[in-house]
Coordinates of C-alpha atoms in Angstrom, one line a residue:
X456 CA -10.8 -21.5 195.5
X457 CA -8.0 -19.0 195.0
X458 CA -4.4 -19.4 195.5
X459 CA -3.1 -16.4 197.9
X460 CA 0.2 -18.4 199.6
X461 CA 2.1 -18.9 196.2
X462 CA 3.7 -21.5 197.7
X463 CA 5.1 -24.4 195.1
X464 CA 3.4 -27.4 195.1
X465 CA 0.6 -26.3 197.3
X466 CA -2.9 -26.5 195.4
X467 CA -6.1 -24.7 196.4
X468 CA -7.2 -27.5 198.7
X469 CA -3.9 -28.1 200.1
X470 CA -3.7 -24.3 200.4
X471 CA -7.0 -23.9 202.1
X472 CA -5.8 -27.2 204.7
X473 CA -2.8 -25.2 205.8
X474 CA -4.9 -21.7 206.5
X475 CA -6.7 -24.1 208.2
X476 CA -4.1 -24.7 211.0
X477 CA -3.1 -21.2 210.7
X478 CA -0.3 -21.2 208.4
X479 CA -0.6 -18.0 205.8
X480 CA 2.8 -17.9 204.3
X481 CA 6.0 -19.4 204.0
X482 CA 7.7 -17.8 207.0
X483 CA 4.9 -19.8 209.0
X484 CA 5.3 -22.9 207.1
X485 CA 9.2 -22.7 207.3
X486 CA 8.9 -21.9 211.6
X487 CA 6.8 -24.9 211.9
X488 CA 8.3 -27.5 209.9
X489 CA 7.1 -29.4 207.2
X490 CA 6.8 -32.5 209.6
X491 CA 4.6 -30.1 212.2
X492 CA 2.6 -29.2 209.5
X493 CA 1.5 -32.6 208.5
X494 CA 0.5 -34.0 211.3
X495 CA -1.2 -30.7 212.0
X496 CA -3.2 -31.1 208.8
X497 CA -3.6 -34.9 209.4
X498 CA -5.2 -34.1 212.6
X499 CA -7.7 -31.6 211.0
X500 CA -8.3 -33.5 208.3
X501 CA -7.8 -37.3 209.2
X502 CA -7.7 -40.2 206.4
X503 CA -7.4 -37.0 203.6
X504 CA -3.8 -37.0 203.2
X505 CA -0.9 -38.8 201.2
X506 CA 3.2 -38.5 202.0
X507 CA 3.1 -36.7 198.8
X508 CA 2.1 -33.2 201.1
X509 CA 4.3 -34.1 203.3
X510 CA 7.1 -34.1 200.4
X511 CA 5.1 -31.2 198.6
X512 CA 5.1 -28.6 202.1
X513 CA 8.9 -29.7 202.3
X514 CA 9.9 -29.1 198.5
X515 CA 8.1 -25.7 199.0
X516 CA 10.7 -24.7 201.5
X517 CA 13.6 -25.8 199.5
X518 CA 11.7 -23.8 196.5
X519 CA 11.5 -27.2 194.2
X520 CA 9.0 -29.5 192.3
X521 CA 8.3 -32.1 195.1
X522 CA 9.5 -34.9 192.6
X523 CA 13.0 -33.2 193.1
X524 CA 12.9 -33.5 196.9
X525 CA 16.1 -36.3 197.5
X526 CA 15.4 -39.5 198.7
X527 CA 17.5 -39.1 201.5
X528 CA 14.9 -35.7 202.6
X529 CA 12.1 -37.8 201.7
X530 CA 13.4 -40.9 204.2
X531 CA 14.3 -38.1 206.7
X532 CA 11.0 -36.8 206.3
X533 CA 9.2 -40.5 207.3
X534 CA 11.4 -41.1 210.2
X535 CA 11.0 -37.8 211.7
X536 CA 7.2 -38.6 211.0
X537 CA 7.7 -41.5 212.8
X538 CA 9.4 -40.3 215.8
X539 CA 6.8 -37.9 216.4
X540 CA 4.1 -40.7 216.1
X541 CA 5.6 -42.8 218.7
X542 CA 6.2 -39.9 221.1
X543 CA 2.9 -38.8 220.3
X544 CA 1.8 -42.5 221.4
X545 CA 3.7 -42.4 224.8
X546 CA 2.4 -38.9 226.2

C-alpha cells in the first residue's frame, strides 16, 4: 500500500480506512472532524480500531506526533465521542 494523503500519523491501512469513507486529504479530514471520522471508520470497520486513531486523525490536523496531542484534546476527544454515542443511541 502506498501513502498518497501525507497526512502525520496516518499509516497505509489507516490511510486506506479513511479513503474508505471518502476522505482524500486533509481539507476533508479537517471539514469532517476527527470525531466524524472515527466513528465513520468504526462503522466501516467495526472491532478494528483503537482511541489511538482517534488521537492520531486529530494530531494530524494540529500537524503533531499524536503522543503530543494534550490530555485535555485527548479527554475532549472521548467526551465528544461519547456524546455522539449516546445521541446516536436515542435517534
Amino acid at each position: 500500500m502506498k501513502k498518497t494523503l501525507n497526512l502525520k500519523n496516518i499509516g497505509p491501512k489507516s490511510e486506506f480506512m479513511l479513503k474508505e469513507i471518502g476522505i482524500h486529504s486533509y481539507d476533508d479530514l479537517n471539514a469532517m472532524g476527527s470525531v466524524q471520522a472515527y466513528i465513520a471508520m468504526q462503522e466501516h470497520y467495526p472491532g478494528r480500531l483503537t482511541l489511538n486513531a482517534l488521537y492520531a486523525m486529530e494530531a494530524a490536523l494540529w500537524g503533531i506526533h499524536w503522543l503530543e496531542l494534550p490530555v485535555e484534546v485527548k479527554e475532549t476527544l472521548k467526551a465528544e465521542l461519547s456524546k455522539a454515542a449516546k445521541e446516536t443511541s436515542s435517534t
